[in-house]
Short mmCIF file of C-alpha atoms and ligand atoms in Angstrom, two decimals:
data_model
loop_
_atom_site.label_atom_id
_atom_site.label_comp_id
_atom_site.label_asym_id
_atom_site.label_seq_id
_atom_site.Cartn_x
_atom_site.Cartn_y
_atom_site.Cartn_z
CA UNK A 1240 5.59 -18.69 -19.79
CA UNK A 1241 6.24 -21.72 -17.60
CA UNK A 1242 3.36 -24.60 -18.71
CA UNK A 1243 0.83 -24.55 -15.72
CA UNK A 1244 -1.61 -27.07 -15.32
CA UNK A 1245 -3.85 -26.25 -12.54
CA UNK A 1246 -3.36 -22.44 -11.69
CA UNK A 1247 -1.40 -21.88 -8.51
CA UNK A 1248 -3.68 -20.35 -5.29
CA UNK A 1249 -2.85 -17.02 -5.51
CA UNK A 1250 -1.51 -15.89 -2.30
CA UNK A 1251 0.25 -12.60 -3.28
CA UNK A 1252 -2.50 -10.27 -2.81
CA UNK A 1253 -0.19 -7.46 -1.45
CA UNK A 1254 1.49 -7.46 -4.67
CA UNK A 1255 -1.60 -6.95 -6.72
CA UNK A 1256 -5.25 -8.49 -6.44
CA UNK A 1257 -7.68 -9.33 -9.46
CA UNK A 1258 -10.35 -7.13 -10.48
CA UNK A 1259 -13.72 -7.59 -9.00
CA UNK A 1260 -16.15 -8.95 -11.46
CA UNK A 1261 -18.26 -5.95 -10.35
CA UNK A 1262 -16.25 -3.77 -10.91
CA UNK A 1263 -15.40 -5.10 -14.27
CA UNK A 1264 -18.84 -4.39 -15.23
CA UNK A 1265 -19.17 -0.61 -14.20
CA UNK A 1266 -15.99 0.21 -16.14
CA UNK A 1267 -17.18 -1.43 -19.19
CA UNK A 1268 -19.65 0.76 -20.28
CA UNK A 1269 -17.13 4.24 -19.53
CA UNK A 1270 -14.36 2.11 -22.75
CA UNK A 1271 -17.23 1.90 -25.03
CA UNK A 1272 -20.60 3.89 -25.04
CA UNK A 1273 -19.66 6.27 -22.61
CA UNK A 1274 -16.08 7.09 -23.89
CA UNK A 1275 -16.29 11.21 -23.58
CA UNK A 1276 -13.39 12.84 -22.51
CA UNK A 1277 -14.54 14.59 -19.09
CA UNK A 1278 -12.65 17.58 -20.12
CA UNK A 1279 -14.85 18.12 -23.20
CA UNK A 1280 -17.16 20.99 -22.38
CA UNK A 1281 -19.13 21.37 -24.80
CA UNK A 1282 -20.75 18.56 -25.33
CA UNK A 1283 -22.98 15.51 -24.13
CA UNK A 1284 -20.25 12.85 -24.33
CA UNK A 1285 -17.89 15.10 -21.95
CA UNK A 1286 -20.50 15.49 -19.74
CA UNK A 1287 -21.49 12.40 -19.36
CA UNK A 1288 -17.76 11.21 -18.44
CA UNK A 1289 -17.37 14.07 -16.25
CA UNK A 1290 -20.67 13.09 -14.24
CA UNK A 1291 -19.15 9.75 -13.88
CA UNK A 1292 -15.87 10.91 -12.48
CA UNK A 1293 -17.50 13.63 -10.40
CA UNK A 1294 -19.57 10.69 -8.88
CA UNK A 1295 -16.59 8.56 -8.66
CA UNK A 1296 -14.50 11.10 -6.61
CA UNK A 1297 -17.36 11.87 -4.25
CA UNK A 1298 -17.22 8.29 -3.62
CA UNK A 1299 -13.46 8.35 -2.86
CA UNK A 1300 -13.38 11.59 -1.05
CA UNK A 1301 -16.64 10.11 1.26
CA UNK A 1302 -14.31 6.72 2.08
CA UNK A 1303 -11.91 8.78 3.53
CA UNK A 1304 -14.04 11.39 5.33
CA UNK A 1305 -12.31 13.88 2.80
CA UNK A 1306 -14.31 16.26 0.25
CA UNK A 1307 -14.36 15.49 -3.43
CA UNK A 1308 -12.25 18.75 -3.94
CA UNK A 1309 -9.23 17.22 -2.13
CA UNK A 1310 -9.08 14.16 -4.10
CA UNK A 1311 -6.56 14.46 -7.18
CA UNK A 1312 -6.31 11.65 -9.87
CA UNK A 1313 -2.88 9.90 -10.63
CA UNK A 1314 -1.78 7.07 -12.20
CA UNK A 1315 -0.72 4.74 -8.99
CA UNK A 1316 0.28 5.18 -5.52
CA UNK A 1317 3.72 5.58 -6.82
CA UNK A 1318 2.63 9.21 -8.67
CA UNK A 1319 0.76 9.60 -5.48
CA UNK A 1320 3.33 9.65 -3.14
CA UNK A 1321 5.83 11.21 -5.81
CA UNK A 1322 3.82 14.15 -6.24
CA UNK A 1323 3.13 14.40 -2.23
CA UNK A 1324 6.69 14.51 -1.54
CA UNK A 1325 8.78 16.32 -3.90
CA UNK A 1326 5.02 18.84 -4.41
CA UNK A 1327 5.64 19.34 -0.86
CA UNK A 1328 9.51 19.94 -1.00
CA UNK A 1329 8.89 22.58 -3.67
CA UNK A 1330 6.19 24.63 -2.71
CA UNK A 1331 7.35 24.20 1.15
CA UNK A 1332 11.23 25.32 0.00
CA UNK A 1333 11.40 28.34 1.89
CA UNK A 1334 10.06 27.33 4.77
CA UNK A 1335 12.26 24.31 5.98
CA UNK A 1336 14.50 21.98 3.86
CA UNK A 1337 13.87 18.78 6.24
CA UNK A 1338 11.84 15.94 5.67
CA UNK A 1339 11.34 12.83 8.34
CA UNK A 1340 10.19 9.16 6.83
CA UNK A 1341 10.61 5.54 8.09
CA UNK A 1342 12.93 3.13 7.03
CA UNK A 1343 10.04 0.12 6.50
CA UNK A 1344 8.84 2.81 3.67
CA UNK A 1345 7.71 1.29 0.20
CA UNK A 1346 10.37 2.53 -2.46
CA UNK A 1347 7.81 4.54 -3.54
CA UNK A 1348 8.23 6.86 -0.45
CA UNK A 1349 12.01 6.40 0.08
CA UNK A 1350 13.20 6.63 -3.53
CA UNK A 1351 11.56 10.22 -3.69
CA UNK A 1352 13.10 11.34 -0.51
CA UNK A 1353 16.34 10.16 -1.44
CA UNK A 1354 16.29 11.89 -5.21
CA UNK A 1355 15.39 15.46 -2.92
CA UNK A 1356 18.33 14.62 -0.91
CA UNK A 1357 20.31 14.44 -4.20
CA UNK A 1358 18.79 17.82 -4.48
CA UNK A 1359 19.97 19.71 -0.96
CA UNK A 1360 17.19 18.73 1.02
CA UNK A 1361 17.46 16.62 4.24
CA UNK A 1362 16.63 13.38 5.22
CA UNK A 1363 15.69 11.83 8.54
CA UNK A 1364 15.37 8.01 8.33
CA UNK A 1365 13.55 6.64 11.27
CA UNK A 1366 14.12 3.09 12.93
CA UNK A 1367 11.43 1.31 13.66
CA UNK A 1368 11.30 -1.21 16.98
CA UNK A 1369 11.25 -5.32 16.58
CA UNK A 1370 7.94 -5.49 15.67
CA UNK A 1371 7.58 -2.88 13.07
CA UNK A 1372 6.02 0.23 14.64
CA UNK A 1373 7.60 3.46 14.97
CA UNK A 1374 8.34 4.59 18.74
CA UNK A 1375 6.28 8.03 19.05
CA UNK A 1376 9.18 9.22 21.10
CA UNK A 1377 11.65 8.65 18.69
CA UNK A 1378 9.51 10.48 15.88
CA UNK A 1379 8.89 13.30 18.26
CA UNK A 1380 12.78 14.13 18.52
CA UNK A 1381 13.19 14.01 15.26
CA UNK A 1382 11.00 16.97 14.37
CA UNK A 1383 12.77 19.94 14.12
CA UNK A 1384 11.56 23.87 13.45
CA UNK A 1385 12.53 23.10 9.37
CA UNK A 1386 10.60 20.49 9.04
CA UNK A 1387 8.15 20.43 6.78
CA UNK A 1388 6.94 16.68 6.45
CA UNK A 1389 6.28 13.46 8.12
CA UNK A 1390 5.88 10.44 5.42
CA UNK A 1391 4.63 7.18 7.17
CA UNK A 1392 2.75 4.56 5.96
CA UNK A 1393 -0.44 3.31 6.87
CA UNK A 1394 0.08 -0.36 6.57
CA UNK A 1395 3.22 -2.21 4.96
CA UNK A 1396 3.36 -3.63 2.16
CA UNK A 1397 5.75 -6.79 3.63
CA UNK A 1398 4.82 -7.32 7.22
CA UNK A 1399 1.29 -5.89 7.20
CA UNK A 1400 2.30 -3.42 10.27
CA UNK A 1401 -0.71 -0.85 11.08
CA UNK A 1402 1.65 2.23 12.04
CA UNK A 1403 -0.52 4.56 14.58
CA UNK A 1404 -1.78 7.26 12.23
CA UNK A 1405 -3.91 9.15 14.63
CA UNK A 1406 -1.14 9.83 17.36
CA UNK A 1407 1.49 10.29 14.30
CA UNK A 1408 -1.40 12.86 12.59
CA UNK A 1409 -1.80 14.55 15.98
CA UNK A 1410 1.64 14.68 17.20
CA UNK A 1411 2.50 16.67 13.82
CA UNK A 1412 -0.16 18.97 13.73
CA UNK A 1413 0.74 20.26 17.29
CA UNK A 1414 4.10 21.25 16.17
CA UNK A 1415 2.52 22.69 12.22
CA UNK A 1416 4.33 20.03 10.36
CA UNK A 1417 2.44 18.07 7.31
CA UNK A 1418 1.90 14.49 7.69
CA UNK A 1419 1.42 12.26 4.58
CA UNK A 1420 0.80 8.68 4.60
CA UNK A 1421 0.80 6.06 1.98
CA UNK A 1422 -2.50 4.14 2.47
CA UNK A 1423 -2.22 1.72 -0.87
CA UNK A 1424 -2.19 -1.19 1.29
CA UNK A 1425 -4.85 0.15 3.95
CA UNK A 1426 -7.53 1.55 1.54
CA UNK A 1427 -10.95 -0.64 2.23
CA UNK A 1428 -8.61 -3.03 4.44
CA UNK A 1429 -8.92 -0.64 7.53
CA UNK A 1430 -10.58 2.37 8.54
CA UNK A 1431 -9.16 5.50 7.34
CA UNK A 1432 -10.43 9.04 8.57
CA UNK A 1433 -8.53 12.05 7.61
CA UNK A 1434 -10.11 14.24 9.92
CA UNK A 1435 -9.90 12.48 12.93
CA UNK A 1436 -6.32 10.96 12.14
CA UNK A 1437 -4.96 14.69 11.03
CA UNK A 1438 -3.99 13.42 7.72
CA UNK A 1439 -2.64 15.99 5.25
CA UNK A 1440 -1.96 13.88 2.55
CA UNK A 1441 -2.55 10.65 1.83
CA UNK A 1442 -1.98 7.81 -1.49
CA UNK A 1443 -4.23 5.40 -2.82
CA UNK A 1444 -4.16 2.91 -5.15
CA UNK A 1445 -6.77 0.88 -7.28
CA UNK A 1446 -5.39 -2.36 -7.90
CA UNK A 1447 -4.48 -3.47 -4.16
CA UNK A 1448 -8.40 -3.57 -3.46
CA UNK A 1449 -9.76 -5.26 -6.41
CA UNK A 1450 -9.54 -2.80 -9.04
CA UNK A 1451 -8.07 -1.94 -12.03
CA UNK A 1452 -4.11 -1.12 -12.48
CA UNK A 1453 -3.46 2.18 -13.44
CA UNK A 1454 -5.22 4.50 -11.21
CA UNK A 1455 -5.08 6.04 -7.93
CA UNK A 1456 -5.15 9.32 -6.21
CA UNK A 1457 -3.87 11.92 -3.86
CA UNK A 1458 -5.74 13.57 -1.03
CA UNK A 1459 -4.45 16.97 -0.12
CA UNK A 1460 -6.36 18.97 3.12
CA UNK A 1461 -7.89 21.77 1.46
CA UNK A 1462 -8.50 23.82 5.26
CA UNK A 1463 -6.99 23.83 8.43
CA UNK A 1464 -4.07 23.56 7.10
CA UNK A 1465 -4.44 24.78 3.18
CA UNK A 1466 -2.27 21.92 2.16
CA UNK A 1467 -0.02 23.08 -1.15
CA UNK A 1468 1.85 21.22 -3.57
CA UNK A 1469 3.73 22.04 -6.27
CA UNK A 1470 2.66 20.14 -9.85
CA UNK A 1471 5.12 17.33 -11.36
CA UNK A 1472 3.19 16.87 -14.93
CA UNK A 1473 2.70 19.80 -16.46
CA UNK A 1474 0.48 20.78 -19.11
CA UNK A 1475 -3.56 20.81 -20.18
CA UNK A 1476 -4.13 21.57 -16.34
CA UNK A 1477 -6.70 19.12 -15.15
CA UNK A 1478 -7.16 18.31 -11.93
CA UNK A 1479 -6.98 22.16 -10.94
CA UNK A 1480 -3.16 22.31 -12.43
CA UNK A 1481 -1.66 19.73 -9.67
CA UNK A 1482 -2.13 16.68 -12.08
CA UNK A 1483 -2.18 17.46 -16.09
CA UNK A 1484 -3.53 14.83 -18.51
CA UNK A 1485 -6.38 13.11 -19.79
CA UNK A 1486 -8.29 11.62 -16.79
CA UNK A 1487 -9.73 7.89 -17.59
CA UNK A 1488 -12.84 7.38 -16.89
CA UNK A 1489 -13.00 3.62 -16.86
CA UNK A 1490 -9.82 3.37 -14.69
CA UNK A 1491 -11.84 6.02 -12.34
CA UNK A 1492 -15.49 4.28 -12.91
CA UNK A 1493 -13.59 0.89 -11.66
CA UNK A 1494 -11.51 2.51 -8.82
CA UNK A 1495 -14.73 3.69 -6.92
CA UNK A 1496 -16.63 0.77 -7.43
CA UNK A 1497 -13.81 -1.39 -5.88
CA UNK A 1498 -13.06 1.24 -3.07
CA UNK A 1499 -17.17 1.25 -1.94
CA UNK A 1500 -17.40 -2.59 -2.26
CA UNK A 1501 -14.38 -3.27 0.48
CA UNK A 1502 -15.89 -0.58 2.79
CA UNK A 1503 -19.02 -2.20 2.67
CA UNK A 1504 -16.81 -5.54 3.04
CA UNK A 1505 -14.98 -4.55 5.68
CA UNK A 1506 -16.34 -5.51 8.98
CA UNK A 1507 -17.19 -9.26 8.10
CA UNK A 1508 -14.21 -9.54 5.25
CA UNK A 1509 -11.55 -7.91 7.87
CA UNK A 1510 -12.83 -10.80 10.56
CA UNK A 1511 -12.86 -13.94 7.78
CA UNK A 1512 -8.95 -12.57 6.59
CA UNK A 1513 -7.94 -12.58 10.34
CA UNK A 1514 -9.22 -16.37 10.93
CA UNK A 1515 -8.01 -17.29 7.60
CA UNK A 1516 -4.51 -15.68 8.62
CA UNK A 1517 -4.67 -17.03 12.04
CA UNK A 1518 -5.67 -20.73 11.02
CA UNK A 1519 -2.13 -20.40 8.71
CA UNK A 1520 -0.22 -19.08 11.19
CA UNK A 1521 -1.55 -21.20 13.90
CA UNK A 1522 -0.63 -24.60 11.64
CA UNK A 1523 2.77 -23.00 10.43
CA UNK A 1524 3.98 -21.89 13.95
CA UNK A 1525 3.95 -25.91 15.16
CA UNK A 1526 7.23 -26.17 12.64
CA UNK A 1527 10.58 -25.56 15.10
CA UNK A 1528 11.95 -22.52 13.62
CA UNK A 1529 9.59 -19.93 11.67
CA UNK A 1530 9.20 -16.41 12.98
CA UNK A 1531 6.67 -14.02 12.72
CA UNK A 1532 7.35 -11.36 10.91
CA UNK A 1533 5.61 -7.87 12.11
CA UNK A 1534 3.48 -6.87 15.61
CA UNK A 1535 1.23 -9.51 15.69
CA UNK A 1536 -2.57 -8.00 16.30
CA UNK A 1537 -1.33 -4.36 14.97
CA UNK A 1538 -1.54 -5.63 11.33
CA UNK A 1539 -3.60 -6.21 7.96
CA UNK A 1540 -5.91 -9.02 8.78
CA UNK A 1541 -5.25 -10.80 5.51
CA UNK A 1542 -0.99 -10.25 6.21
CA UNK A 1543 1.15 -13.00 7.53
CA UNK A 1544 5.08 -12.76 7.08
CA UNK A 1545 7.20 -15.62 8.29
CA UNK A 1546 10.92 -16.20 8.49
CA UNK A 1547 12.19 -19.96 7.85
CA UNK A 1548 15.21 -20.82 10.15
CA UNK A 1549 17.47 -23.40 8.05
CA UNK A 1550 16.41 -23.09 4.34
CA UNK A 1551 17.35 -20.69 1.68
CA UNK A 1552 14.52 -18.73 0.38
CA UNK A 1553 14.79 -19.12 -2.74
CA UNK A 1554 14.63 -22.38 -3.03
CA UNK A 1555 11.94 -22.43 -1.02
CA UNK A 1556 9.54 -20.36 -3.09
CA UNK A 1557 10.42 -22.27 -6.26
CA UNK A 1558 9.55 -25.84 -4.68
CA UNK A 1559 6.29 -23.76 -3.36
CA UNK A 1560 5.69 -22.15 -6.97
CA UNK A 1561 3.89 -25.09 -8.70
CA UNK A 1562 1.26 -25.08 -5.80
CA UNK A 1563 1.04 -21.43 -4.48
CA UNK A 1564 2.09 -17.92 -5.91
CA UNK A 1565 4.06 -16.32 -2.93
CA UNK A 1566 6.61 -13.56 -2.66
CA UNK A 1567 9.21 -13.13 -0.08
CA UNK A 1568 8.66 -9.26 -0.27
CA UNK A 1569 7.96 -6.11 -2.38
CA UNK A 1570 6.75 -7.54 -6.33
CA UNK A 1571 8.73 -3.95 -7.57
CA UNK A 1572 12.16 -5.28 -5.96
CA UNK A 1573 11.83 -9.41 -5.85
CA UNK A 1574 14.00 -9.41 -8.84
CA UNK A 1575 17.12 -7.76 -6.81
CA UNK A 1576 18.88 -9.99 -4.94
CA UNK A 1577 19.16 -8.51 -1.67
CA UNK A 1578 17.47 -9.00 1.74
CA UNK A 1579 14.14 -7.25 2.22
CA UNK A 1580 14.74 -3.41 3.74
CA UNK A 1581 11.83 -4.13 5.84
CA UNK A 1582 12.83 -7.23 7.62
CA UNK A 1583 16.61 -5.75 8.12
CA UNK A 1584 15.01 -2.60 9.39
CA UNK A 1585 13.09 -5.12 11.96
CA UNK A 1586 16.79 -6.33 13.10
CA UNK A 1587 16.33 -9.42 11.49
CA UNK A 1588 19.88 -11.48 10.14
CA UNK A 1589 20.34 -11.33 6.27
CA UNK A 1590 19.50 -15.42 6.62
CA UNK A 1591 16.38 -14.80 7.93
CA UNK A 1592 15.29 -11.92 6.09
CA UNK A 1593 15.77 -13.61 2.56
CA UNK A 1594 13.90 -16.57 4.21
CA UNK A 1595 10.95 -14.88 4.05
CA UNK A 1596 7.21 -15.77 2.85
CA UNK A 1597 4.89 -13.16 3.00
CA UNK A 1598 1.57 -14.37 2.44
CA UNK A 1599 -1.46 -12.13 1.29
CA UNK A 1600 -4.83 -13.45 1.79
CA UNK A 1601 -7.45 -12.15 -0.42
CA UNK A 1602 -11.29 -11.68 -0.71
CA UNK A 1603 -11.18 -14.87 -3.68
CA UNK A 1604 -9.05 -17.35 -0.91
CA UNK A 1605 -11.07 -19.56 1.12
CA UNK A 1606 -10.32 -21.90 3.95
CA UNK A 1607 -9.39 -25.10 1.75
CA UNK A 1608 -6.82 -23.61 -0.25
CA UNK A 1609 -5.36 -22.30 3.40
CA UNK A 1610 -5.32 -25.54 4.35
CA UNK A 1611 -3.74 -27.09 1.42
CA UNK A 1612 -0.87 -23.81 1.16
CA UNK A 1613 0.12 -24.86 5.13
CA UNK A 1614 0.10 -28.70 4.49
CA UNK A 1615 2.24 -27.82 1.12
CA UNK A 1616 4.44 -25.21 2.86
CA UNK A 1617 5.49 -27.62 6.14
CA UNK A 1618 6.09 -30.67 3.39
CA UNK A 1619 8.20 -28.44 1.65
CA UNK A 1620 10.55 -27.04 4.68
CA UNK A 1621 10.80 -30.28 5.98
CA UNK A 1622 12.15 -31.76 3.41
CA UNK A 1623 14.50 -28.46 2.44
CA UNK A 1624 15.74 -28.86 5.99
CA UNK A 1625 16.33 -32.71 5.35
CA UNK A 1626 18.01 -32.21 2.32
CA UNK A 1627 20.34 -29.10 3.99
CA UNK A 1628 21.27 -32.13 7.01
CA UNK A 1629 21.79 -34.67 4.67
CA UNK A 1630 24.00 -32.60 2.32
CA UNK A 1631 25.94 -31.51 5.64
CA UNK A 1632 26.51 -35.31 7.01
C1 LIG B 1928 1.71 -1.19 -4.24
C2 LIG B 1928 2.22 -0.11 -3.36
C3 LIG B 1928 2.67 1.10 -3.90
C4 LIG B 1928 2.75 1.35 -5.38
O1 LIG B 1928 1.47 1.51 -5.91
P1 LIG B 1928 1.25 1.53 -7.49
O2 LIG B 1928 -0.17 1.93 -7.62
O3 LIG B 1928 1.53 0.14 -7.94
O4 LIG B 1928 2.19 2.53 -8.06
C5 LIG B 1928 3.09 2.07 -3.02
N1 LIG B 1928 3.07 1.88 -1.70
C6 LIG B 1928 2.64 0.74 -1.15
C7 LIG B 1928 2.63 0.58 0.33
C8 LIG B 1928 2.21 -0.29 -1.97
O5 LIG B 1928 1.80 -1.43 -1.42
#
C-alpha cells in the first residue's frame, strides 16, 4: 500500500462507488439479528429473510417497470450477463445459432459471446459511429432469420454513451429476436422501462449505484415473449432453478435500498452530475489538444472521457494519482497494457486512446474538488507536454 496522506478525490465512480451510509444501515441488521436463510421453510428466521428479499425484489422489479417474478439474483452484472447470453444460446439452440453484440461491449458481454463462438455459435460484432452510438441501420442488416439475440448496452462503462434502447428494443421485437442489455452503468443513473423499451433481458449491478459488491440481478420477460434461459449454476434450485445457491440477504437488503435511493435521486442528482461534468469539461477543453471522448449530450451525466494529444497516459495518471483516483478505462482490464477497445472501436489512434482519462463523477463529489481535479489535471499536461518538448530540443 503506497503511504497516502490526504486521500485522493475519488473520481473513478464507473469503476466502483462507496456504499451509501443508508444503505449500510439496512443491511446491517439482515448479517446479524436477522441472519435466516430465506430458503428455510420452516421456520421464523427463514421467513423473516425471505420477507426481506421478497420486499427487496419488488423494489427492483418496480425500478424497472418489471414484476418481482422476472427478477433473478446473481452475484454481479458479470453472472448477469453470463447467464443471459450463453442461457439464451442454450435453450434458444435449435432455433438459430446467431447472436449480434457491439464492439464498445464491457468484457462481460463480449467474453461470453466469444467463449459460444468457441462453441459453434456465431458472432456478429457491430461498429459503432465516431461518437459511440450504434447506427440503427447497420443493426437492422445485421439481423438475420437465426438470430436469436441482440446484446447492447445501456450506457458504457468508458465513454458514458446512452445507446437508444427503445428503437434497439422495438426494432428487435418486430422481427421476434430477444434483446438484452447490460444496464450496470445505467441503473438509478437514467430511466429504465422494460416495457416501453421492449427489453427482454436486462443486468444490474449493486455496487455501481452505491451499494454493496457482490450482488446483482437478471431480468428475464416472463410474457409477451416467455423469455427462457437455460441455468449455468446448478444445484439447490433457488431462484426457480435459473440461479442455484444460497441467496444473501444483506447483499439483497443493501442492493434495494441503494437502487430506490438513486431513483428518488435522479432528477436533481442527474442535473448536479451534468453541471459538475460540464464545469470540468468546460475548464479542460480551453487546453489545445484534448478530445472528447463519446456523443456529447447522449451520455451519463456524471461521464466525461478525454483524450490528451502529446502525453503518454501513463504517465499522466501517475503524476495525477497523489491528487485524484482516475482510470483511463475499464478497472477489470487497466492492468493489460493495451489501448482501450472502446476508444479504438470509436476510430480513435492507439496514441490517443491510451491517453485517455475517464472521469466518473459521483453522488459524494462536489464542485471544489472539480475545481481542484481541472486546475491539477491542466498543471499536470502542461508540464508533461513541456517536459516531452524539452526532451525533443
Ligand atoms: C461494472 C460493469 C460490469 C461488471 O459488473 P460486476 O457486478 O462488477 O460483475 C458489467 N458491465 C458493465 C457495463 C459494467 O460497468
Amino acid at each position: 500500500m503506497p503511504k497516502v496522506l490526504t486521500r485522493p478525490i475519488y473520481l473513478d465512480n464507473h469503476a466502483t462507488t462507496p456504499v451509501d451510509p443508508a444503505v449500510m444501515a439496512a443491511m446491517l441488521p439482515f448479517f446479524t439479528e436477522h441472519f435466516g436463510n430465506p430458503g428455510s421453510v420452516t421456520h421464523f428466521y427463514g421467513w423473516e429473510a425471505e420477507a426481506a428479499v421478497q420486499q427487496a425484489r419488488a423494489t427492483i422489479a418496480a425500478a424497472i417497470h418489471a414484476e418481482p417474478e422476472e427478477i433473478i439474483f446473481t452475484s454481479g452484472a458479470t453472472e448477469a450477463n453470463n447467464l443471459a447470453i450463453k442461457g439464451v444460446a442454450e435453450a434458444y439452440f435449435s432455433q438459430g445459432k446467431h447472436l449480434i453484440t457491439v464492439a464498445t461491449e464491457h468484457n462481460a458481454v463480449l467474453d461470453p459471446c466469444y467463449y459460444l463462438k468457441s462453441l459453434g455459435f456465431e458472432i456478429t460484432l457491430l461498429p459503432v459511429q465516431p461518437d459511440g452510438l450504434l447506427d440503427l441501420a447497420v443493426l437492422e442488416a445485421a439481423l438475420r432469420p437465426d438470430t436469436v439475440l441482440v446484446s447492447v448496452m445501456a450506457a458504457n462503462n468508458e465513454i458514458g454513451v446512452l445507446q437508444p434502447l427503445a428503437e434497439i428494443g422495438a426494432l428487435c421485437h418486430q422481427r421476434g429476436v430477444l434483446f438484452h442489455t447490460d444496464a450496470a452503468q445505467a441503473i438509478g443513473k437514467i430511466p429504465l422501462d422494460v416495457q416501453a423499451m421492449q427489453i427482454d433481458l436486462l443486468s444490474l449491478t449493486a455496487h455501481k449505484v452505491y451499494g454493496p459488491k457482490g450482488i446483482g440481478a437478471l431480468y428475464v420477460r416472463r410474457r409477451q415473449p416467455r423469455v427462457q434461459i437455460a441455468a449455468q449454476l446448478h444445484g439447490g434450485g433457488q431462484e426457480r432453478g435459473m440461479r442455484s445457491g444460497t441467496l444473501a440477504p444483506p447483499q439483497i437488503v443493501g442492493f434495494a435500498r441503494a437502487v430506490e435511493l438513486a431513483i428518488a435521486q435522479l432528477p436533481d442528482e442527474s442535473l448536479r452530475l451534468a453541471a459538475l461534468r460540464d464545469r470540468l469539461w468546460q475548464k479542460l477543453s480551453a487546453l489545445e489538444g484534448i478530445y472528447l471522448n463519446g456523443h456529447l449530450s447522449q451520455r451519463l451525466p456524471g461521464n466525461l472521457n478525454i483524450s490528451v494529444e502529446g502525453v503518454d497516459g501513463q504517465a499522466l495518471l501517475l503524476a495525477l494519482q497523489p491528487v485524484v483516483a482516475l482510470s483511463s478505462g475499464a478497472a477489470c482490464s487497466s492492468a493489460k497494457i493495451a489501448p482501450s477497445h472502446v476508444l479504438t472501436a470509436l476510430g480513435r489512434s492507439e496514441a490517443l486512446a491510451y491517453a485517455s482519462l475517464r472521469f466518473g463523477i459521483g453522488r459524494f463529489n462536489t464542485a471544489a474538488e472539480i475545481d481542484q481535479v481541472a486546475a491539477e489535471a491542466i498543471a499536470t499536461i502542461q508540464s508533461l507536454r513541456a517536459k516531452t518538448l524539452s526532451s525533443q530540443a
